[in-house]
mmCIF file of C-alpha atoms in Angstrom:
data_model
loop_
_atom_site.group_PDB
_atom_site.id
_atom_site.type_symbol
_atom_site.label_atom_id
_atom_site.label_comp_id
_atom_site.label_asym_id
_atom_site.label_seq_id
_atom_site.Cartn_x
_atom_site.Cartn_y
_atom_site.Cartn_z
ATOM 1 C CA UNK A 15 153.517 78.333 109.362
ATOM 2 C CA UNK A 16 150.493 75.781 109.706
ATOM 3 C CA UNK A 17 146.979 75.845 107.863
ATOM 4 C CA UNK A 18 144.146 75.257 110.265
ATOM 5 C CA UNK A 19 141.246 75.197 108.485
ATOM 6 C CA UNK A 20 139.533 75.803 105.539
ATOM 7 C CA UNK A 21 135.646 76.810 105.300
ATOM 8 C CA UNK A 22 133.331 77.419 101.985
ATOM 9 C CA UNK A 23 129.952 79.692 102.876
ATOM 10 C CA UNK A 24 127.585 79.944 100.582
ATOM 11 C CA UNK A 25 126.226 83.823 99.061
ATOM 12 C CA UNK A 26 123.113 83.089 102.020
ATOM 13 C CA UNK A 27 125.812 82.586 105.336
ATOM 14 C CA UNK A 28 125.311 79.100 105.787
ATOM 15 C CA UNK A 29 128.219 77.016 105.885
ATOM 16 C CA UNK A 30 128.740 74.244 102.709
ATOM 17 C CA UNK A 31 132.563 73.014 103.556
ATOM 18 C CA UNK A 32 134.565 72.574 106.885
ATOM 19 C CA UNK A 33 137.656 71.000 107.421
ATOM 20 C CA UNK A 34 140.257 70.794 109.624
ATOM 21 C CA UNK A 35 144.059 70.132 108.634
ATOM 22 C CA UNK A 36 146.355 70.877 111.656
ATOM 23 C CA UNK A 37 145.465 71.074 115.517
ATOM 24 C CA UNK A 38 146.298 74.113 117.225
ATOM 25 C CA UNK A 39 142.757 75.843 117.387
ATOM 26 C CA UNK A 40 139.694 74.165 118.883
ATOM 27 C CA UNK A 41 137.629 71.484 118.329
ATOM 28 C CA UNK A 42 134.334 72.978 118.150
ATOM 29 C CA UNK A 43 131.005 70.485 116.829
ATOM 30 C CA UNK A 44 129.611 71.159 113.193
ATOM 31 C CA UNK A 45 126.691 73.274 114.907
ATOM 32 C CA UNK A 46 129.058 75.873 115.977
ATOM 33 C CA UNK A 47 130.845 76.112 113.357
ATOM 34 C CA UNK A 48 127.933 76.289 111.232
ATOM 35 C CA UNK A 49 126.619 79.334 113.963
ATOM 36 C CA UNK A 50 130.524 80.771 113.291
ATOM 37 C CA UNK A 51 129.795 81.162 109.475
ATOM 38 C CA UNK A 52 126.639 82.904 109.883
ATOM 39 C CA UNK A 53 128.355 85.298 111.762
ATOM 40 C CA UNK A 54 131.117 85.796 109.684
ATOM 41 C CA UNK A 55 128.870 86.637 107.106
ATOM 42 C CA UNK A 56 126.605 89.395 108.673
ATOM 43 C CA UNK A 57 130.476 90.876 109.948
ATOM 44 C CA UNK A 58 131.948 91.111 106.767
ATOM 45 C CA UNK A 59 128.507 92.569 105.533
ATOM 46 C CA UNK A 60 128.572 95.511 108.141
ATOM 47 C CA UNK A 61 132.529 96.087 108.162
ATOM 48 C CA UNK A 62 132.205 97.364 104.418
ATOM 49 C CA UNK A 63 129.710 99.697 105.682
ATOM 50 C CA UNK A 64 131.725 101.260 108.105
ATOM 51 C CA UNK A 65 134.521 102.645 105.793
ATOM 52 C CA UNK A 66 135.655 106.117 106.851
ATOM 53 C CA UNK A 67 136.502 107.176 103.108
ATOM 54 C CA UNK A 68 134.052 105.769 100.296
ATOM 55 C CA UNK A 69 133.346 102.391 99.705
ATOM 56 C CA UNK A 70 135.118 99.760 100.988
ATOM 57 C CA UNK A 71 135.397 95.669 100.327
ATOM 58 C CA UNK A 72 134.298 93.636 103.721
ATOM 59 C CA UNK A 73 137.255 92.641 105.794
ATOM 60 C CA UNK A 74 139.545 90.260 104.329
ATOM 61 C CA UNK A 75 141.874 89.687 107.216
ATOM 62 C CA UNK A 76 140.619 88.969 110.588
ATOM 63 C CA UNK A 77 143.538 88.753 113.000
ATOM 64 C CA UNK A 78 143.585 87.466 116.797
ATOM 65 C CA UNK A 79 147.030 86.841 118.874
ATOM 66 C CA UNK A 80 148.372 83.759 117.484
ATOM 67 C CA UNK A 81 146.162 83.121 114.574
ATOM 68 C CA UNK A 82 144.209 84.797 111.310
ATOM 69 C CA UNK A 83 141.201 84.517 109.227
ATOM 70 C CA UNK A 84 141.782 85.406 105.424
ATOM 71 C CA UNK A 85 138.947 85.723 103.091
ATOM 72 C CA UNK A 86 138.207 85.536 100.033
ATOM 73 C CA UNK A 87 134.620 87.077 98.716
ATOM 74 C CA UNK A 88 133.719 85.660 94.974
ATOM 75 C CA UNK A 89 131.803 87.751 92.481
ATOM 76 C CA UNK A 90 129.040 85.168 92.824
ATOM 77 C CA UNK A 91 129.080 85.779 96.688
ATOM 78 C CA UNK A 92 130.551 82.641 97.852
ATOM 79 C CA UNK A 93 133.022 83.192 100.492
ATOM 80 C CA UNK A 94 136.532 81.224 101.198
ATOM 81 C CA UNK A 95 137.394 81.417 104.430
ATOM 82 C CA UNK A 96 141.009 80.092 105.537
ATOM 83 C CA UNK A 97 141.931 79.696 108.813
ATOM 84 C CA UNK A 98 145.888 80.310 109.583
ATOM 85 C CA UNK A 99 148.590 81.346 111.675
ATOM 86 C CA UNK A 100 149.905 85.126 111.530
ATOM 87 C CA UNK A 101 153.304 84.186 109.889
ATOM 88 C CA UNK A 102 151.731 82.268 106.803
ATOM 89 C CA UNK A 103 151.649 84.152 103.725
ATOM 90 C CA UNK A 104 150.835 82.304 101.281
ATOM 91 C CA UNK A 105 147.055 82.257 102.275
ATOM 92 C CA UNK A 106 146.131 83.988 99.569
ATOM 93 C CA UNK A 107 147.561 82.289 97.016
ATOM 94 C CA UNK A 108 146.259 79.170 98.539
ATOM 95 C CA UNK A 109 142.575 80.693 98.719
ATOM 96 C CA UNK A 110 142.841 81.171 95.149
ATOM 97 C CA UNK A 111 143.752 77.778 94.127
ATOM 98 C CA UNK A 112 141.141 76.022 96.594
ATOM 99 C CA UNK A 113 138.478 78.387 93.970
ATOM 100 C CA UNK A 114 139.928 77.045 91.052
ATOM 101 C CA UNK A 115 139.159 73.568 92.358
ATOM 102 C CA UNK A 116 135.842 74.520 93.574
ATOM 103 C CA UNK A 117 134.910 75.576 89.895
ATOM 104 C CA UNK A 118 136.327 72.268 88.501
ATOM 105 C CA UNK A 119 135.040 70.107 90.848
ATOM 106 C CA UNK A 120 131.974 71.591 92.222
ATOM 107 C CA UNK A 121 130.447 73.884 90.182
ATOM 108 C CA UNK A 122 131.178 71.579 87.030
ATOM 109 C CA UNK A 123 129.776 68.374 88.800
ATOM 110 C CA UNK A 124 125.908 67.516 87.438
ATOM 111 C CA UNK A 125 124.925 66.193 90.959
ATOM 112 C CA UNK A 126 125.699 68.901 92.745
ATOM 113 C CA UNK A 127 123.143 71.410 93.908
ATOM 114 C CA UNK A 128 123.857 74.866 94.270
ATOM 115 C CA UNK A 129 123.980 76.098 97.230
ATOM 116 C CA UNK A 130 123.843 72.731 99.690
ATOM 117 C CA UNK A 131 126.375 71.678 101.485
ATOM 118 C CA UNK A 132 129.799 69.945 98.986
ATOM 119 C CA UNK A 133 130.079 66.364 99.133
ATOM 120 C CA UNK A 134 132.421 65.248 96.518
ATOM 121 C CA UNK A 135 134.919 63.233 96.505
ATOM 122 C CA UNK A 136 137.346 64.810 93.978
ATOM 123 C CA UNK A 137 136.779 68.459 95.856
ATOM 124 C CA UNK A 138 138.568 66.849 98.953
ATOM 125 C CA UNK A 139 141.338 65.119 96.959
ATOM 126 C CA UNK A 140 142.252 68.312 94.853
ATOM 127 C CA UNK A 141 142.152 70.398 98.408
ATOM 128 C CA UNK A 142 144.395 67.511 100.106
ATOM 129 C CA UNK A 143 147.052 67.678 97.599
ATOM 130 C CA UNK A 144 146.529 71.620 97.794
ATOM 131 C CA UNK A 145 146.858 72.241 101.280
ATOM 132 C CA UNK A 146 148.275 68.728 102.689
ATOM 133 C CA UNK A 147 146.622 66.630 105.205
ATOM 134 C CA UNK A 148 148.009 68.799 107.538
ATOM 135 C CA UNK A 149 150.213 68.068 110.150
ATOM 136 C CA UNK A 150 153.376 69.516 108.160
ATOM 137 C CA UNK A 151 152.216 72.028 105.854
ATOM 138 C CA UNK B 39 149.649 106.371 105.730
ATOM 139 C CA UNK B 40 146.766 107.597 107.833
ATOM 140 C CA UNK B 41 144.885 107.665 110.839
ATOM 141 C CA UNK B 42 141.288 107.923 110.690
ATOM 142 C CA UNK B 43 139.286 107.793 113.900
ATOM 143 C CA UNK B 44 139.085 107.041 117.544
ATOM 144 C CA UNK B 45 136.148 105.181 119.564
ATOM 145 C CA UNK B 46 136.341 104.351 123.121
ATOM 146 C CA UNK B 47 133.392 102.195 124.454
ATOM 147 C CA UNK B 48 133.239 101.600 128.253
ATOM 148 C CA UNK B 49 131.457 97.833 129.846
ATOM 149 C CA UNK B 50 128.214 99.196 129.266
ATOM 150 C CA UNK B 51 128.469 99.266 125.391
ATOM 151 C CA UNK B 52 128.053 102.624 125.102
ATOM 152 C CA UNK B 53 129.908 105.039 123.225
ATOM 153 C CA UNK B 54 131.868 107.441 125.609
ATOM 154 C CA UNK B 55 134.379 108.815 123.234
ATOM 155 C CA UNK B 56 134.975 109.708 119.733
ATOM 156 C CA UNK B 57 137.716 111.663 117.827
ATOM 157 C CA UNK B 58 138.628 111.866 114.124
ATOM 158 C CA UNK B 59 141.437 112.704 111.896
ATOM 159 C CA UNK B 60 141.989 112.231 108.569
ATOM 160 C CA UNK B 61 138.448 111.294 107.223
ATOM 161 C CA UNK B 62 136.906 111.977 104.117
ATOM 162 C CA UNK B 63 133.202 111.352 105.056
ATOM 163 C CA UNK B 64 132.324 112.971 108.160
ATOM 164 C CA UNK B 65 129.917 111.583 110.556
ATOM 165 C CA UNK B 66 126.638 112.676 110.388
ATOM 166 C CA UNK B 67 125.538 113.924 113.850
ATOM 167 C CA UNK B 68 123.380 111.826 115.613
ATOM 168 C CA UNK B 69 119.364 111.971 115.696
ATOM 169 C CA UNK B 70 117.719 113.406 118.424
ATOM 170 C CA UNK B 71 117.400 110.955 121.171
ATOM 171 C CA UNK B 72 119.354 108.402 119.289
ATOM 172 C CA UNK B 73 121.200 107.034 122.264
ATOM 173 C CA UNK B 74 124.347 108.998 122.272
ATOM 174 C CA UNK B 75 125.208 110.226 125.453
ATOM 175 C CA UNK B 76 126.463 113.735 126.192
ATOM 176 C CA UNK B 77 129.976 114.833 126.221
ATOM 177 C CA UNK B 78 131.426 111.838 123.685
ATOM 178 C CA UNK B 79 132.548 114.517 120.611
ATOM 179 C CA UNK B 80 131.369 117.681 119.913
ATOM 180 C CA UNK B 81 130.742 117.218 116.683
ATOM 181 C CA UNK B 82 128.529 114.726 116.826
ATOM 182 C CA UNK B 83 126.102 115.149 119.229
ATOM 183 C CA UNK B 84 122.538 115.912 118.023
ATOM 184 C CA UNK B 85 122.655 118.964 116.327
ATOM 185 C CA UNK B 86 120.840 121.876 118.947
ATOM 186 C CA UNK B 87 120.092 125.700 118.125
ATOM 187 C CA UNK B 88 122.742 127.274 120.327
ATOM 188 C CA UNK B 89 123.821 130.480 118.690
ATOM 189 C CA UNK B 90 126.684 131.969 120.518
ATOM 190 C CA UNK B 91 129.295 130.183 120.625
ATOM 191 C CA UNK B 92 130.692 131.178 124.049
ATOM 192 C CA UNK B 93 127.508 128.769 125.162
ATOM 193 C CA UNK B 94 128.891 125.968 122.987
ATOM 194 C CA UNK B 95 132.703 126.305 123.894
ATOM 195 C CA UNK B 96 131.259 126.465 127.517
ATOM 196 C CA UNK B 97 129.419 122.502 127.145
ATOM 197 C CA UNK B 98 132.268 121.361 125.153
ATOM 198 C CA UNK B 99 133.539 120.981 128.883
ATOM 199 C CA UNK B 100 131.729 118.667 131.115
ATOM 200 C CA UNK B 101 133.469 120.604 134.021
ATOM 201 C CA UNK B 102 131.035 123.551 132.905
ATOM 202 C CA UNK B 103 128.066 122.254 134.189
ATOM 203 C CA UNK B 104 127.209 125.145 135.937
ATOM 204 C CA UNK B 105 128.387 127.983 133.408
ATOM 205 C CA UNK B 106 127.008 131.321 133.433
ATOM 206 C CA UNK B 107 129.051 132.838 130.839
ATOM 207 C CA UNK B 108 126.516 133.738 128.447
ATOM 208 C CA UNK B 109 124.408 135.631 131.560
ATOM 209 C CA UNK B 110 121.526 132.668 131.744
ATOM 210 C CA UNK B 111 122.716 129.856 134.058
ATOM 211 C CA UNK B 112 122.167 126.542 132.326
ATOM 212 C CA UNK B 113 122.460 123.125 133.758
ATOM 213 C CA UNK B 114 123.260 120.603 131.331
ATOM 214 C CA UNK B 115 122.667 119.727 127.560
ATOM 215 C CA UNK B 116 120.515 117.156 128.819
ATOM 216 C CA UNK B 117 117.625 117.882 127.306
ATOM 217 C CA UNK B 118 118.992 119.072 123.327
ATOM 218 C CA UNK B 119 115.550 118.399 122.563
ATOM 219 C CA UNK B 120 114.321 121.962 124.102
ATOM 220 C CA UNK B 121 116.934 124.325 123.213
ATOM 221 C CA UNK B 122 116.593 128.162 125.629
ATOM 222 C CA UNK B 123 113.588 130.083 124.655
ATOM 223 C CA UNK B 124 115.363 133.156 124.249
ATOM 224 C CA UNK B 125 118.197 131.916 122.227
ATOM 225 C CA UNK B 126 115.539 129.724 119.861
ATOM 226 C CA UNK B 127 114.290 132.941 118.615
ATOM 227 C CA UNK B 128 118.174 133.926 116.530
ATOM 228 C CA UNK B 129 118.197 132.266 113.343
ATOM 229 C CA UNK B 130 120.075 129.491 113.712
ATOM 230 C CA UNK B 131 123.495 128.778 111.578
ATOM 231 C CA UNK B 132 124.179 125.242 111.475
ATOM 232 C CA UNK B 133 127.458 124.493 111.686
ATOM 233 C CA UNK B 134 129.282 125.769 108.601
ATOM 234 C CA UNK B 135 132.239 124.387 107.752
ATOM 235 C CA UNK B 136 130.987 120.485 108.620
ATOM 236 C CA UNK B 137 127.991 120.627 106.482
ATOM 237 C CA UNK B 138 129.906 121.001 103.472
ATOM 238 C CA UNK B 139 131.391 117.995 103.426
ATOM 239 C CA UNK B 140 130.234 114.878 102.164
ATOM 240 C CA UNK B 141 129.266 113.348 105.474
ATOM 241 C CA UNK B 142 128.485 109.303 105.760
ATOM 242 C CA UNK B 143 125.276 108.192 105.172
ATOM 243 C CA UNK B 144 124.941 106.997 108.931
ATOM 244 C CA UNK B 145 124.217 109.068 111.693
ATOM 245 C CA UNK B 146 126.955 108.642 114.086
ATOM 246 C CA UNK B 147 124.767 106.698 116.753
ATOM 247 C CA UNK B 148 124.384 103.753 114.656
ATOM 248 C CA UNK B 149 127.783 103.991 113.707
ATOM 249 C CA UNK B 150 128.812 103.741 117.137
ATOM 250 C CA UNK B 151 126.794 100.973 117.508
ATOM 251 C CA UNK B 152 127.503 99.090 114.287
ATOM 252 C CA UNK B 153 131.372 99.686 115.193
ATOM 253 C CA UNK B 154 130.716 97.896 118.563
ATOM 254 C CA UNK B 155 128.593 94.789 117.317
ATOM 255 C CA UNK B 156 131.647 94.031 115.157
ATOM 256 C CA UNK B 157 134.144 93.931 117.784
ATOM 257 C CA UNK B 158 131.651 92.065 119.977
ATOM 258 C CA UNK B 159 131.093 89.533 117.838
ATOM 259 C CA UNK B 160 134.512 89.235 116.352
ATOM 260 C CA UNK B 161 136.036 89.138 119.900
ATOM 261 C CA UNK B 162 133.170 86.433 120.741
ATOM 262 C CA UNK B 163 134.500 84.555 117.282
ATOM 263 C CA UNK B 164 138.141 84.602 117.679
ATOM 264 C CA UNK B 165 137.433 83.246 121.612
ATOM 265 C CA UNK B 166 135.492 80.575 120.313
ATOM 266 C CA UNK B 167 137.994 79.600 117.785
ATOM 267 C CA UNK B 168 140.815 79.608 119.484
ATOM 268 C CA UNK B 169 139.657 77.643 122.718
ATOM 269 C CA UNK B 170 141.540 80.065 124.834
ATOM 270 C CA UNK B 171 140.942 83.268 126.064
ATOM 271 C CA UNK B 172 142.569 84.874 123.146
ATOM 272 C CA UNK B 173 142.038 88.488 121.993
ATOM 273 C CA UNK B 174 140.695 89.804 118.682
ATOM 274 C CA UNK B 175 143.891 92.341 117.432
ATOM 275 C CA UNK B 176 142.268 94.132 114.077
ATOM 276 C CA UNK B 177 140.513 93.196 110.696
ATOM 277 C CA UNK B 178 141.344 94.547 107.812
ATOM 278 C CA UNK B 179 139.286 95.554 104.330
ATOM 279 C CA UNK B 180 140.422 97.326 101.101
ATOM 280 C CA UNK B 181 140.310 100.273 102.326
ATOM 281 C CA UNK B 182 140.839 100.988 106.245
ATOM 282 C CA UNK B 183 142.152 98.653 109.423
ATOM 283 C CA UNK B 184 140.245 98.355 112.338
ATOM 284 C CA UNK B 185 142.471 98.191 115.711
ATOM 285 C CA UNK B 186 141.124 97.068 118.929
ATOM 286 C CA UNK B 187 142.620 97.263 122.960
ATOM 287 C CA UNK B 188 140.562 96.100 125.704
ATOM 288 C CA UNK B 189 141.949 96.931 129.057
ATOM 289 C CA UNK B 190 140.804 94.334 132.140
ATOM 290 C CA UNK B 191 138.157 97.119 133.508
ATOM 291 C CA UNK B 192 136.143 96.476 129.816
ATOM 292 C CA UNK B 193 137.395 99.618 127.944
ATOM 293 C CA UNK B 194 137.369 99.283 124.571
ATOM 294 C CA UNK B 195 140.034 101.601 122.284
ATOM 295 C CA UNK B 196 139.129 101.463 119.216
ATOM 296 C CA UNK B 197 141.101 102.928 115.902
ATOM 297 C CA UNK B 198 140.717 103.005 112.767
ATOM 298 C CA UNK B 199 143.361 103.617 110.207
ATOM 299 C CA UNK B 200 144.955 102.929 106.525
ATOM 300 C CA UNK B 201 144.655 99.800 105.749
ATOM 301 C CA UNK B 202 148.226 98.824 104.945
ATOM 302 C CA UNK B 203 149.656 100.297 108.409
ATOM 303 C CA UNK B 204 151.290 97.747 110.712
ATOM 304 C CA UNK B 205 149.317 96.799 114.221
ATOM 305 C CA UNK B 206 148.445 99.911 116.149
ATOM 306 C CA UNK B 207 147.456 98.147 119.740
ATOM 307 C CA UNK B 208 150.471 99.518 120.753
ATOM 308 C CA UNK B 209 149.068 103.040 120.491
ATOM 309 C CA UNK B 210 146.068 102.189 121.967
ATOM 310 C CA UNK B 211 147.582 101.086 124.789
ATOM 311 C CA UNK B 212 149.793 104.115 124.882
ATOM 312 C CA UNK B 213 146.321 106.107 124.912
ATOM 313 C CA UNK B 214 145.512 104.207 127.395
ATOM 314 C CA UNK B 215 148.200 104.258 129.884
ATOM 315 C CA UNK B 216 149.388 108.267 128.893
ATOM 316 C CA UNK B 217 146.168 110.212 128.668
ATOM 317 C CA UNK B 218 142.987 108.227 129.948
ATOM 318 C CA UNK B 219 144.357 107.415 132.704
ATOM 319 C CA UNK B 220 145.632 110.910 133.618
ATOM 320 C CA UNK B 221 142.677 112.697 132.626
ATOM 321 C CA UNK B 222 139.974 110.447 132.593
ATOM 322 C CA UNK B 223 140.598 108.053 135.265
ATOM 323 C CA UNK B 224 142.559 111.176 137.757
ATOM 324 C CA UNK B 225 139.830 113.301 136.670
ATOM 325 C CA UNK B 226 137.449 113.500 139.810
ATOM 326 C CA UNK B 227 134.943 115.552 136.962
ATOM 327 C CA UNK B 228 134.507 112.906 135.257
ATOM 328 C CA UNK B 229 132.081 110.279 136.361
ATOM 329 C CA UNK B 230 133.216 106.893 135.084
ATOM 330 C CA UNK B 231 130.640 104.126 134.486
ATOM 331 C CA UNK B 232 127.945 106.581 134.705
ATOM 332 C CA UNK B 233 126.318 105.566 131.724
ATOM 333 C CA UNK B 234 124.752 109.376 131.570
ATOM 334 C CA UNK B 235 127.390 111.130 129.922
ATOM 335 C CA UNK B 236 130.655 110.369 127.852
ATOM 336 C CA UNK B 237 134.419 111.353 129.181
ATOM 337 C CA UNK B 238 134.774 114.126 126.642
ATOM 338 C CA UNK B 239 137.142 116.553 128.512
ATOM 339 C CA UNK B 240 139.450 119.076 127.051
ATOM 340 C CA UNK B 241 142.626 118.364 128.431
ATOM 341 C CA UNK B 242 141.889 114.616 127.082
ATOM 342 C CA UNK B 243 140.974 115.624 123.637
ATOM 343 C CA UNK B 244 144.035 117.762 123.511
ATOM 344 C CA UNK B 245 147.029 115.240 125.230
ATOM 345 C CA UNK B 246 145.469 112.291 122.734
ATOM 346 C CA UNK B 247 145.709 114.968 119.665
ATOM 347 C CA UNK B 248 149.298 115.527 120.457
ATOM 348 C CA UNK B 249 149.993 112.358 120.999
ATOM 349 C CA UNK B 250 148.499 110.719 117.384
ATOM 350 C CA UNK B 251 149.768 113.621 115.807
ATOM 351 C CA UNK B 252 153.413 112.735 116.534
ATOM 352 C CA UNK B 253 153.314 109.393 115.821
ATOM 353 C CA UNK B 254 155.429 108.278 112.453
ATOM 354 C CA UNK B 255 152.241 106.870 110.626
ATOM 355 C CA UNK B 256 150.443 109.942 111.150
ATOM 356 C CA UNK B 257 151.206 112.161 107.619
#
C-alpha cells in the first residue's frame, strides 16, 4: 500500500507536475520523465483505438509486476497520472481529489498560465496533506 | 465475461498469429502488400479471388504447399497479388458471411502493428520506471483488457479480453507451454523465425480453440 508518484500532463503530452512521495521505483532525471509523459500520451491515444467492440476510453490502468499506473483523463484533456502499487485501491479516489485541488489551486490562480508547467505553492500543500509526504501512506 | 482475441508476435515484430472470439467488429482484412505475412489467420489475409474452396481449405495449411487438389499444382499464396488465370475468370464471391458485419475501421495490418507499438512501448515504460527488469502484465480501458506474456526466446502472447476479467498471463502461458510448443515449436513444417510466413497450422488453431473455449471466463 504505498503511493509513488503523482504526474499532471497537459491536453498536448508534455509533462506540467512530477513528484515523488515514496521510494520503491526509480530515480529517473526530469528529462525522462518528461520523455515518459509524452509517451504515455500517444499510448493512451492509440489503446482507445484498438477496442475490439465500439468505442472505447484510453487505458486507465497500466499494470507491471509489482506496481500500477492509474489514470485519470479530464474532459478538458488534462491527464492525472498516479503511480502505485497493485494492492492500493484507493487510487482513484485519490486521483479525484488531487483534480479538485488542481481546479482550486491552479486553474483559479491569476498567475498561472495554462498549459506551462504548475508552480504553486498551495497546489503542493493541498497534494501533501492529500497524499502524505510519503514514506507511510 | 469474454474473450476477444489472440496475437502472437515473434522477435522480429511481426505478426505470426492471430485468432478471435467473441468480437463485435471484425477485422478488416489486410491491404494488398500491407506487410502481413502468409499463414497468420485466414481471415485476414488480403482478400484474393480464389473460388473453390477446396483451393482455400488447401492454403489454410502451410503443410499444403505443394497441393494439387484442385488439378493445377500451386506453390504458395505468395504472390495474392496475381491470383490463377483460369480461376480469375469465375465471378468472384467475397466472403459472405464476414462482410456483413460491421468490421473495424482498420485493416488488420495496422492493427497488428498498432497492437505491437503499445506493448513495445509500454514494456519499454514500465522497465524504465521500475529500474529493474520488470515486465509489463496488461492495461486496461472501459471497455476491453489487454494481456501480455513474453517468453525468453521474444514471443509475444498477446490477449485481449473483457475488461473486468482478472489477469489472464496465466493462460497465455498455458498457450504457451500446451499448444505452441507442441505444434509450433515440434512442428518441423513450420519454419520459426522465418520472417516469410506466420505459424498458422491447423492442429494449432484447433488445440488453442479447445483450450480458450474451456476456460471459466470464456461464456
Amino acid at each position: 500500500m504505498a503511493i509513488f508518484g503523482l504526474w499532471v500532463i497537459n491536453k498536448a503530452g508534455g509533462l506540467v507536475y512530477q513528484r515523488d512521495f515514496a521510494d520503491g521505483l526509480a530515480q529517473l532525471t526530469s528529462n525522462e520523465y518528461l520523455v515518459l509523459a509524452g509517451t504515455l500520451h500517444g499510448i493512451h491515444a492509440i489503446t482507445s483505438r484498438l477496442s475490439p467492440t465500439g468505442s472505447s476510453s484510453g487505458a486507465q490502468v497500466i499494470e507491471g509486476e509489482t506496481f500500477k499506473m492509474t489514470i485519470l483523463l479530464t474532459v478538458t484533456g488534462t491527464k492525472f497520472v498516479l503511480l502505485t502499487s497493485l494492492t492500493e485501491m484507493t487510487a482513484d479516489t485519490v486521483l479525484q481529489k488531487v483534480y479538485e485541488a488542481y481546479a482550486d489551486a491552479v486553474m483559479k490562480n491569476p498567475f498561472h498560465t495554462p498549459e506551462m508547467p504548475i508552480r504553486s505553492e498551495g497546489f503542493d500543500t493541498r497534494i501533501t496533506t492529500l497524499i502524505g509526504t510519503g514514506q507511510s501512506s | 465475461m469474454t474473450i476477444y482475441s489472440l496475437y502472437i508476435f515473434d522477435r522480429h515484430c511481426n505478426c505470426v498469429y492471430y485468432q478471435d472470439w467473441h468480437r463485435a467488429k471484425r477485422p478488416k482484412p489486410a491491404g494488398e502488400g500491407g506487410g502481413i505475412l502468409p499463414a497468420v489467420a485466414h481471415a485476414i489475409s488480403p482478400q484474393t479471388h480464389y473460388t473453390d474452396p477446396s483451393v482455400q481449405t488447401a492454403f489454410a495449411s502451410p503443410r499444403n504447399t505443394l497441393s494439387s487438389t484442385s488439378g493445377v499444382v500451386v506453390a504458395v499464396n505468395n504472390e495474392p497479388a496475381s491470383p490463377l488465370p483460369g480461376l480469375l475468370q469465375m465471378p468472384a464471391p467475397q466472403q459472405p458471411a464476414v462482410s456483413q458485419q460491421p468490421t473495424s475501421e482498420l485493416p488488420f495490418d495496422e492493427e497488428a502493428k498498432l497492437v505491437y507499438g503499445v506493448i513495445l512501448s509500454l514494456r519499454n515504460m514500465i522497465k524504465k520506471l521500475s529500474g529493474r527488469d520488470e515486465q509489463f502484465v496488461n492495461y486496461r480501458t472501459s471497455t476491453y483488457k489487454l494481456h501480455l506474456y513474453e517468453t525468453l526466446s521474444g514471443y509475444k502472447f498477446v490477449m485481449l479480453s473483457d475488461h473486468n476479467t482478472d489477469s489472464l498471463r496465466f493462460v497465455l502461458r498455458q498457450i504457451y507451454t500446451g499448444p505452441f510448443l507442441e505444434y509450433v515449436v515440434r512442428n518441423p513444417l513450420v519454419s520459426m523465425n522465418s520472417r516469410e510466413r506466420g505459424i498458422d497450422n491447423e492442429y494449432f488453431r484447433a488445440s488453442t480453440d479447445r483450450l480458450i473455449r474451456g476456460l471459466s471466463v470464456f461464456p
